[in-house]
Tab-separated table of N, CA and C in Angstrom:
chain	number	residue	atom	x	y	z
V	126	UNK	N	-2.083	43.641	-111.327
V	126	UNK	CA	-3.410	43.319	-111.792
V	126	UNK	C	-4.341	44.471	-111.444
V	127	UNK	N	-5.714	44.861	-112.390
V	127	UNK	CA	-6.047	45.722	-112.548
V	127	UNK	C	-7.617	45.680	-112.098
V	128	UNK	N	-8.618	45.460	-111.520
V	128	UNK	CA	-9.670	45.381	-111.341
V	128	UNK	C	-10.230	46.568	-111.064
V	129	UNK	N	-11.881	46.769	-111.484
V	129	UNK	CA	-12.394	47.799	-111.655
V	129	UNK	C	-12.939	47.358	-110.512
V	130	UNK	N	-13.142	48.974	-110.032
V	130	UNK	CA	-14.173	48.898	-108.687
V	130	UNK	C	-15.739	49.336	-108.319
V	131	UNK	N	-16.120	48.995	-108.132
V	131	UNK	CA	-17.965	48.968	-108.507
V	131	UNK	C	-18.557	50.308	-108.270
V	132	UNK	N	-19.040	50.848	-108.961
V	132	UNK	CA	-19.885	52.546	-109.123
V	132	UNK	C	-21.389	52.345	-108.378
V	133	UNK	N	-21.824	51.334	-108.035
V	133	UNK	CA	-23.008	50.692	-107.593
V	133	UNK	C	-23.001	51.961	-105.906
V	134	UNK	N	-23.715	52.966	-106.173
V	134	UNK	CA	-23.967	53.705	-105.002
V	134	UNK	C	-24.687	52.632	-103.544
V	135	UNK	N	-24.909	51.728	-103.425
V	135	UNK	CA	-25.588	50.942	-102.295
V	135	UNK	C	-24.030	50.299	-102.246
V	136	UNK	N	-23.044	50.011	-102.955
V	136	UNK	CA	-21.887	49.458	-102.632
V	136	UNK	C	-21.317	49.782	-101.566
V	137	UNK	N	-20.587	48.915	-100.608
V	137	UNK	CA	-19.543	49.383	-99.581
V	137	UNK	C	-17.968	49.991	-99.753
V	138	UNK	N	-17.909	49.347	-101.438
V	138	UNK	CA	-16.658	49.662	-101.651
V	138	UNK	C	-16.343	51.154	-101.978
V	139	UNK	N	-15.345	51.508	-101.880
V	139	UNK	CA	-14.837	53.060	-102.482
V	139	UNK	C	-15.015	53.235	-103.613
V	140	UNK	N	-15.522	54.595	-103.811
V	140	UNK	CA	-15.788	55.051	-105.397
V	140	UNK	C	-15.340	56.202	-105.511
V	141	UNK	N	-14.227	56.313	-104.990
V	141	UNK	CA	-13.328	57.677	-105.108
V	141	UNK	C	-12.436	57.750	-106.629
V	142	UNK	N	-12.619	56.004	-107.350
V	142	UNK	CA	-11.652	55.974	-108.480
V	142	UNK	C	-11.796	55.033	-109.075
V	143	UNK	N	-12.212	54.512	-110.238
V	143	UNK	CA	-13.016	53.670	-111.443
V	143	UNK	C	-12.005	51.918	-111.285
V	144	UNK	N	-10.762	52.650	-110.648
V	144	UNK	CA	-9.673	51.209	-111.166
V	144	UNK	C	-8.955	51.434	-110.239
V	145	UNK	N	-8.434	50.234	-109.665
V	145	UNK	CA	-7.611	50.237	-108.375
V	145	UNK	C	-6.863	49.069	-108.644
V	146	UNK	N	-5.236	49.248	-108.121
V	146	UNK	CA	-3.945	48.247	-108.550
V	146	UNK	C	-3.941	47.488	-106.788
V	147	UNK	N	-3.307	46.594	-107.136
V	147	UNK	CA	-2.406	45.961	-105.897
V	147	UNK	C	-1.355	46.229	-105.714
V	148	UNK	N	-0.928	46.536	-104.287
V	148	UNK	CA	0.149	46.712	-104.480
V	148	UNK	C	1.075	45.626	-104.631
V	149	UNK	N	2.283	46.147	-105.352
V	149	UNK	CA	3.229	45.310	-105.847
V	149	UNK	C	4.200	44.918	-105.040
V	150	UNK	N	4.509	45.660	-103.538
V	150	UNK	CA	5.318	44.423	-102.579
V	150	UNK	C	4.405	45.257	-101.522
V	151	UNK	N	4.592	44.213	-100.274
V	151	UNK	CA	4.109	44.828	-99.252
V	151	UNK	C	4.915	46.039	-98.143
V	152	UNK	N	4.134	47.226	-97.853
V	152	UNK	CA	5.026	47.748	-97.150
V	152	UNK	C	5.643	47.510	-96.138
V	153	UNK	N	6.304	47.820	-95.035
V	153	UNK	CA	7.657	47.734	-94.117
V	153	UNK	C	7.588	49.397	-93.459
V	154	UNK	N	8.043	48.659	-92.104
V	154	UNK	CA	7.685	50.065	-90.856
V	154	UNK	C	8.849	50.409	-90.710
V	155	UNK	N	9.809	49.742	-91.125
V	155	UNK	CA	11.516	50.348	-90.802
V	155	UNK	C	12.428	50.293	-91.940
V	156	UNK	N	13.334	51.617	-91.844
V	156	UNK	CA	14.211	51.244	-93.500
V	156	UNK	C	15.596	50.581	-93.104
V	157	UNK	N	15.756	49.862	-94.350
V	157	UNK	CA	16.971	48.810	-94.344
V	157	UNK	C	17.884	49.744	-94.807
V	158	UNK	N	18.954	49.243	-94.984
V	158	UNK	CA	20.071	49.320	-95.604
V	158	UNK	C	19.999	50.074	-96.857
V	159	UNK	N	19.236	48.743	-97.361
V	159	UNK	CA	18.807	48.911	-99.343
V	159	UNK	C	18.241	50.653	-99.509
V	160	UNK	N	17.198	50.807	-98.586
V	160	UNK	CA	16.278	51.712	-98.514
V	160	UNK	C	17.169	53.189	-98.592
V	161	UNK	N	18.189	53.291	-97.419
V	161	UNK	CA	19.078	54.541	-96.878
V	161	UNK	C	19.748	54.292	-98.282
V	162	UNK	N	20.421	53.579	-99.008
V	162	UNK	CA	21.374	53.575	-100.206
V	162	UNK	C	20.652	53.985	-101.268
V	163	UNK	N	19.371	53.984	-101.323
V	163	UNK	CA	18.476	53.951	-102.493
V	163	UNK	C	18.302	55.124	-102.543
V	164	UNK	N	17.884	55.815	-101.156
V	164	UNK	CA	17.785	57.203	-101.242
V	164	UNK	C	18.945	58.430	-101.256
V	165	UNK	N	19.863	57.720	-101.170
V	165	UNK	CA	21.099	58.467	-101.230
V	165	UNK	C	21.749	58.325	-102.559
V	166	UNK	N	21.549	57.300	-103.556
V	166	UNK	CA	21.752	57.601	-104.792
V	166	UNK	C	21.039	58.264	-105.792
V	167	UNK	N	19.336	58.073	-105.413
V	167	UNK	CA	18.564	59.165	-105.732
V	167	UNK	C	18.670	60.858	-105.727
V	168	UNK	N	19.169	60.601	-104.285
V	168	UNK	CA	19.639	62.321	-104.369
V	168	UNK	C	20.629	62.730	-105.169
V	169	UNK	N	21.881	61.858	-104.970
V	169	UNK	CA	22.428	62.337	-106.102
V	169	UNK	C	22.292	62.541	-107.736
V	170	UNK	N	21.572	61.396	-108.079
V	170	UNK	CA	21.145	61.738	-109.670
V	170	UNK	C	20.507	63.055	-109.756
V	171	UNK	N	19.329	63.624	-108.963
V	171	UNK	CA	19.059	64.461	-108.998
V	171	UNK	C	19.215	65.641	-108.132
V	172	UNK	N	20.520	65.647	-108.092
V	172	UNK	CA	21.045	67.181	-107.344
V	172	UNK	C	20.787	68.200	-108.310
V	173	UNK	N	21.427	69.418	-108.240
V	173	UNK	CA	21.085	70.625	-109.315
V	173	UNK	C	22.703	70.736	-109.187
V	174	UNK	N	23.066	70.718	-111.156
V	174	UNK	CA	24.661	70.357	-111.153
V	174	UNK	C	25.105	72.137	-110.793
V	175	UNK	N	24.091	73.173	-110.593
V	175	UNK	CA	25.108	74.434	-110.623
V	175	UNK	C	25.114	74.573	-108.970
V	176	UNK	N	24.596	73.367	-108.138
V	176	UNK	CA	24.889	73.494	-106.524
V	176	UNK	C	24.930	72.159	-106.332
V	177	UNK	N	26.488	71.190	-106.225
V	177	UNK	CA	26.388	69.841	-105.636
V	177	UNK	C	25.967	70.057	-104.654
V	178	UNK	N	25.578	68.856	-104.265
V	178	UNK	CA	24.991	68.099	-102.596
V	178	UNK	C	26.982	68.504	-101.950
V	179	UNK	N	26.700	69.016	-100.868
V	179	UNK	CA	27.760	69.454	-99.747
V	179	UNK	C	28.524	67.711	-99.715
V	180	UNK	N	30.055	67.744	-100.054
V	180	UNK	CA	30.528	66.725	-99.425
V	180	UNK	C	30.380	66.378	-98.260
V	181	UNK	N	30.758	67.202	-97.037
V	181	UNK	CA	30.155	67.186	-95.401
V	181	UNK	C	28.981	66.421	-95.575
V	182	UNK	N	27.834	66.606	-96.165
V	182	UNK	CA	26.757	66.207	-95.939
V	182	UNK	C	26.729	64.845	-96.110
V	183	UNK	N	26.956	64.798	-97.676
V	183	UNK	CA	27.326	63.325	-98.227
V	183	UNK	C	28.355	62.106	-97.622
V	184	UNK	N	29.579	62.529	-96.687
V	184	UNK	CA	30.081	61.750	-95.744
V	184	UNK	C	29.348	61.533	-94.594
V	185	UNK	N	28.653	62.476	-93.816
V	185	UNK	CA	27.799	62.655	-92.781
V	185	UNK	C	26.646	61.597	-93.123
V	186	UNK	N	26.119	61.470	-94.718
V	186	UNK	CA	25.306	60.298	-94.717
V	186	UNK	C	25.586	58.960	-94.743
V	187	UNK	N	26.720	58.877	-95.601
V	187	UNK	CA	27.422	57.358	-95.193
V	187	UNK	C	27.601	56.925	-94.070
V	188	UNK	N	28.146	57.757	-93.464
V	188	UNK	CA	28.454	57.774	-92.027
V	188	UNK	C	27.265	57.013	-91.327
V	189	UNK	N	26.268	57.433	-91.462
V	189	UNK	CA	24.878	57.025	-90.765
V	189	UNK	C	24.457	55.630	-91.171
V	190	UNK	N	24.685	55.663	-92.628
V	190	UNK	CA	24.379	54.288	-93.462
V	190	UNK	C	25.199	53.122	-92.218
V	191	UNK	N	26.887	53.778	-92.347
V	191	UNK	CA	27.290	52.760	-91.642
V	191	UNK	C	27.387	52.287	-90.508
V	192	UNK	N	26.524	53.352	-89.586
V	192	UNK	CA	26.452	53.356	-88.015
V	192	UNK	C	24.773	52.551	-88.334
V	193	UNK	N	23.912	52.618	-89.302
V	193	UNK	CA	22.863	51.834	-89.061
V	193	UNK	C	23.261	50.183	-89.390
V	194	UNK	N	23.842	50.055	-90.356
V	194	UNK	CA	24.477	48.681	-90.381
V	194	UNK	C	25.011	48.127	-89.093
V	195	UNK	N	25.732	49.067	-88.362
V	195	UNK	CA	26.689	48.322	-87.196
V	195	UNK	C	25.529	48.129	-86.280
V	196	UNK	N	24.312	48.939	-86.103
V	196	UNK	CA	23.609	48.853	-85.092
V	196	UNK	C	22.421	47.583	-85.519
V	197	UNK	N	21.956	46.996	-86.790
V	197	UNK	CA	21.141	46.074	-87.294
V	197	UNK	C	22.375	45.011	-86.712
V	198	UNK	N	23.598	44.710	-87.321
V	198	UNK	CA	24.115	43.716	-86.735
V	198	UNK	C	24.529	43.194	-85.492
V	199	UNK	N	24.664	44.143	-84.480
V	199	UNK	CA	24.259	44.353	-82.979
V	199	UNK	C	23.484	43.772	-82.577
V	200	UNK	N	22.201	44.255	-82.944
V	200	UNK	CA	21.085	43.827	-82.749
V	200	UNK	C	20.347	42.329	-82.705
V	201	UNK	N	20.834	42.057	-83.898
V	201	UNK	CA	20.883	40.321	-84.611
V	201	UNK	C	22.010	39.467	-84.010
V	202	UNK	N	23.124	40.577	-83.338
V	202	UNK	CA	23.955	39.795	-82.319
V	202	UNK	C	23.431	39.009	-80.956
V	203	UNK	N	22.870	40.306	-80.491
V	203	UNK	CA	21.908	40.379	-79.182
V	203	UNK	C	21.115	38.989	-78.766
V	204	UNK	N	20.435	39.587	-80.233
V	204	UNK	CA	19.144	38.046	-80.560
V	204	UNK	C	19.557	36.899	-79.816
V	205	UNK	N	21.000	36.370	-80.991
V	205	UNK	CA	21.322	35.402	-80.988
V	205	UNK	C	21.884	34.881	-79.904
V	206	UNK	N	22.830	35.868	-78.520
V	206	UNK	CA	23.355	35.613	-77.440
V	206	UNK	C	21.915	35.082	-76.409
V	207	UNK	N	21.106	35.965	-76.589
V	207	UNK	CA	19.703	35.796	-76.019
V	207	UNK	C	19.601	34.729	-76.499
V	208	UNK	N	19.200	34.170	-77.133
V	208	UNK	CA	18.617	32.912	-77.619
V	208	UNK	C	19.530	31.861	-77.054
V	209	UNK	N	20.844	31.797	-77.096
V	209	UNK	CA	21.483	31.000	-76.620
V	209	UNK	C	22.118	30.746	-75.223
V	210	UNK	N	21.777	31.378	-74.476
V	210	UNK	CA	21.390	31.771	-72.501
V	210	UNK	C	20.051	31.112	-72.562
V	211	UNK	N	19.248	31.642	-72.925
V	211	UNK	CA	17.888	30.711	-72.823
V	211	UNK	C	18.188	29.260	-72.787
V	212	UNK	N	18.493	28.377	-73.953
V	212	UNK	CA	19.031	27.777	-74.192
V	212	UNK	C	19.484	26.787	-73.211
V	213	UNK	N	21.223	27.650	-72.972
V	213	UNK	CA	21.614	27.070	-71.950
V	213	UNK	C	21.112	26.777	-70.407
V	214	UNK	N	20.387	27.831	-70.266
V	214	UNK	CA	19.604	28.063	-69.124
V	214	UNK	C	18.556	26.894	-68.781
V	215	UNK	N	17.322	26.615	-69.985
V	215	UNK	CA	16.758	25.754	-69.878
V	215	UNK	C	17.245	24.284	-69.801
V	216	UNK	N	18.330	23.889	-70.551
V	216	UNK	CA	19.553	22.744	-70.360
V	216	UNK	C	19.836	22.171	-69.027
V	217	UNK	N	20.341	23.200	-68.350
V	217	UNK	CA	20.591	23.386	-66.858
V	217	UNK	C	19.864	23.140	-66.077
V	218	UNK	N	18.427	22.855	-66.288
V	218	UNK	CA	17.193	22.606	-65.563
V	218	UNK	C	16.879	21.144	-65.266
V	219	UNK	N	17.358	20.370	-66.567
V	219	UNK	CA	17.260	18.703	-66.504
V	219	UNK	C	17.626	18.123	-65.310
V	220	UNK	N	16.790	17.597	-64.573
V	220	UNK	CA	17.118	16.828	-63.115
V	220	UNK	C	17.061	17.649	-62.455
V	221	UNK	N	16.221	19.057	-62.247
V	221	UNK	CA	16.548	19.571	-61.038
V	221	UNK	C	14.859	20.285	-60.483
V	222	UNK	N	14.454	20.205	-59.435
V	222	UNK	CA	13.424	20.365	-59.069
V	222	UNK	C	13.192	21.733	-59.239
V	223	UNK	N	11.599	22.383	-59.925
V	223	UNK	CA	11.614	23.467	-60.077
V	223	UNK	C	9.960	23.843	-59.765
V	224	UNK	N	10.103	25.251	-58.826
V	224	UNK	CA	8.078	24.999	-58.668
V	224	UNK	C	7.780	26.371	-59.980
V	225	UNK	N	6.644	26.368	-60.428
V	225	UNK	CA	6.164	26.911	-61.312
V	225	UNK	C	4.392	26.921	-60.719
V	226	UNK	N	3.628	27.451	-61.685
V	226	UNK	CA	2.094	28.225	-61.752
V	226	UNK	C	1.540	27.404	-63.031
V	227	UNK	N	1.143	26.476	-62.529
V	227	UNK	CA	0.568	25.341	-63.845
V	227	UNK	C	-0.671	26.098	-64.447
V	228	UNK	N	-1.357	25.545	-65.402
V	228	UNK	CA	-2.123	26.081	-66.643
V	228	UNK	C	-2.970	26.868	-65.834
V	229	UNK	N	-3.987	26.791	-64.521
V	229	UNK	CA	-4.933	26.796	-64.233
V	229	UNK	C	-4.799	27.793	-62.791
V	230	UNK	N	-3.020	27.737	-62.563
V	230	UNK	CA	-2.400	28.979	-61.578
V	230	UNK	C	-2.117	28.405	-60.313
V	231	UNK	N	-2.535	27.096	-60.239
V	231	UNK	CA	-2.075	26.791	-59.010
V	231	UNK	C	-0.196	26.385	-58.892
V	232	UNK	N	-0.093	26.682	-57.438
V	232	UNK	CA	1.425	26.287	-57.705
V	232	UNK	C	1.843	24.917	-57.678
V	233	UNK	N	2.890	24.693	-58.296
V	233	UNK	CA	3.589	23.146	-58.497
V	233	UNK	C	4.618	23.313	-58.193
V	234	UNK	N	5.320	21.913	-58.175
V	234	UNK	CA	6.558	22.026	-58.210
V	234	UNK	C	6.586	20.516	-58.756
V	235	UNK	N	7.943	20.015	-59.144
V	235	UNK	CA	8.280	19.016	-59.735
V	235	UNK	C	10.040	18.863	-60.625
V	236	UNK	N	9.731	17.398	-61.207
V	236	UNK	CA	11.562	17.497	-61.317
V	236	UNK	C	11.486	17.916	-62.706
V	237	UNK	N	12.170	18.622	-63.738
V	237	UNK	CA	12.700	18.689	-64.960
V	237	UNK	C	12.720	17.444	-65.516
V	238	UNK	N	12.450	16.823	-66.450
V	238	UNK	CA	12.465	15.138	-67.206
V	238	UNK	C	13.082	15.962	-68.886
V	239	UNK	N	12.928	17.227	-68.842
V	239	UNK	CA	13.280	17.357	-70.543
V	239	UNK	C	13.219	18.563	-71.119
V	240	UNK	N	13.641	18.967	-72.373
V	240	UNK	CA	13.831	20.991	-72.535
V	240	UNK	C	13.798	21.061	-74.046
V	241	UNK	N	12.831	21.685	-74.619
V	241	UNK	CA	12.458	21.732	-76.219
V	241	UNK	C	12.547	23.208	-76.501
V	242	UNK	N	13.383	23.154	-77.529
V	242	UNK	CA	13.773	24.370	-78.365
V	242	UNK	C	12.922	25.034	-79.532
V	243	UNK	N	11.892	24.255	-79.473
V	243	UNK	CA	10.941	24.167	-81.052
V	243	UNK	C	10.566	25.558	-80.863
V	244	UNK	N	10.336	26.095	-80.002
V	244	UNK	CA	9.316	27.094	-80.223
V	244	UNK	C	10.607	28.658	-80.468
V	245	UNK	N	9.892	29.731	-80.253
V	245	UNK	CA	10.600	31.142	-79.659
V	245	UNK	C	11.423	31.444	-78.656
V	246	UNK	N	10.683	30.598	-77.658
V	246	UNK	CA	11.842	30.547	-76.230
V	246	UNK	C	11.125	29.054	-75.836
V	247	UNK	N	12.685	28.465	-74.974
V	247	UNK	CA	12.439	27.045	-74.487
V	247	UNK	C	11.795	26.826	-74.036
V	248	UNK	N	10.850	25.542	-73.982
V	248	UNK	CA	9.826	24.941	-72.595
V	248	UNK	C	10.469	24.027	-72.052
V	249	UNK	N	10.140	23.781	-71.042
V	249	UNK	CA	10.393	22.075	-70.055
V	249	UNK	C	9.606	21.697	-69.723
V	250	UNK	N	9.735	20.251	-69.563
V	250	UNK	CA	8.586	18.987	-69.405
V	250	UNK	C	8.951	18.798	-67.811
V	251	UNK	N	8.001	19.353	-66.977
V	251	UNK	CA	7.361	18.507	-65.604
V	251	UNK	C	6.260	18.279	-65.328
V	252	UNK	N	6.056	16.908	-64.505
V	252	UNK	CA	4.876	16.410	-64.120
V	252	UNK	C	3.672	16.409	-65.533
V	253	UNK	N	5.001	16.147	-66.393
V	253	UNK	CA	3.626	15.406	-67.643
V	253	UNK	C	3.029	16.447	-68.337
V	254	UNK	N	3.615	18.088	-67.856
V	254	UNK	CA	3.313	19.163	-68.836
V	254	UNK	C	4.571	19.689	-69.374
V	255	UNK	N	4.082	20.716	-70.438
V	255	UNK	CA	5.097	21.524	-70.998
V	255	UNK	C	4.562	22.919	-70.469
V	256	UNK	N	6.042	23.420	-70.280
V	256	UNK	CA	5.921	24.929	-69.407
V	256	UNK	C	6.979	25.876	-70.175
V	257	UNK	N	6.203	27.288	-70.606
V	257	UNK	CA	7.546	28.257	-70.946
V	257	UNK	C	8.795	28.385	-69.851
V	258	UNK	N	9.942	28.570	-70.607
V	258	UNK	CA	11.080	29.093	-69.159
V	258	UNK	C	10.835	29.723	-68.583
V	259	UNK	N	9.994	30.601	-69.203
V	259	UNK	CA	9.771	32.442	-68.361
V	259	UNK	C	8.850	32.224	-67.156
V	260	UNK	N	8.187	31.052	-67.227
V	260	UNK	CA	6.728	30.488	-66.083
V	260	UNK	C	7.813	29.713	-64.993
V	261	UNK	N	9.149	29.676	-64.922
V	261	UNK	CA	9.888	28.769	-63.360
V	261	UNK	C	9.916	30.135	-62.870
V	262	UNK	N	9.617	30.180	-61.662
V	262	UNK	CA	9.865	30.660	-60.283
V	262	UNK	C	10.374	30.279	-59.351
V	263	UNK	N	11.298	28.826	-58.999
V	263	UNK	CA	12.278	29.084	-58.623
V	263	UNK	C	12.953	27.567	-58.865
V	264	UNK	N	14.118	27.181	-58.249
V	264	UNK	CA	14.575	25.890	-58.940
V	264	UNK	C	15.851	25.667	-57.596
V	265	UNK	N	15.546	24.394	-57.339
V	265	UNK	CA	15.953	23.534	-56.182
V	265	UNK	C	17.115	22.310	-56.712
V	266	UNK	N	18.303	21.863	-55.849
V	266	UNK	CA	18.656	20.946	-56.650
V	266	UNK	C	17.772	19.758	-56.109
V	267	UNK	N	17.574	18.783	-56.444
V	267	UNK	CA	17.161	16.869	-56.234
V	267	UNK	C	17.545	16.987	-55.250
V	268	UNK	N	16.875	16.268	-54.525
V	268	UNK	CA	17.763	15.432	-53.782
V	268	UNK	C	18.227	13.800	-54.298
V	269	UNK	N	19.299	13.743	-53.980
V	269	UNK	CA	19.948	12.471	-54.365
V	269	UNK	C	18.964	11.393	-53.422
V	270	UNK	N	18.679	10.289	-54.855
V	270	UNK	CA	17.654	9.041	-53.779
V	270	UNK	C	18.027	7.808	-53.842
């Protein structure tokens, strides 16, 4: 879509250029996959046919393509082990006395009653609040009563 942009000198807007587009996807701070392949078939359409692109070079780029793939799926490995230690971690907490730095900083302590996954990283329910995992400082077993 195409909207004109206002010539009105008291305007705030830019008047470096009569018509201004949207852009059509939004940009991205890191290249994918798609991106490294896109540009590597580009180069080739337009190599100069009386000097190919160096085979060396052209394996040397796959090469990279496929060391960035192994390292995105790594990565998304990572995540997911992380996420699931948390997880277990917060699990492990049910029934067991833990002191923490309630909303307002004073210290508490209290038993675990419960452990919600909803968010980014787990919370647990003591003494009638919800607390990130990352906020226990240290954790005691019950005593049996």
């Amino acid at each position: 879509m195409v909207t004109p942009i206002s010539t009105d000198p008291t305007s705030t807007a830019s008047t470096t250029s009569l018509w201004s587009t949207q852009p059509t996807r939004a940009p991205h701070q890191s290249l994918t996959a798609d991106d490294f392949m896109n540009l590597l078939v580009t180069q080739l359409k337009n190599q100069d046919p009386s000097s190919p692109m160096d085979s060396a070079a052209m394996v040397q780029q796959t090469t990279q393509l496929g060391m960035m793939q192994q390292m995105t799926a790594l990565g998304s490995s990572s995540n997911t082990a992380l996420n699931l230690q948390m997880q277990t971690a917060a699990a492990d907490l049910i029934g067991k006395t833990v002191s923490y730095n309630d909303l307002a900083g004073a210290h508490q302590s209290g038993v675990v009653t419960g452990v919600s996954f909803s968010g980014a990283t787990p919370t647990v329910s003591v003494n009638g609040g919800t607390f990130p995992l990352s906020g226990i400082l240290g954790v005691q077993q019950t005593p049996a009563s």
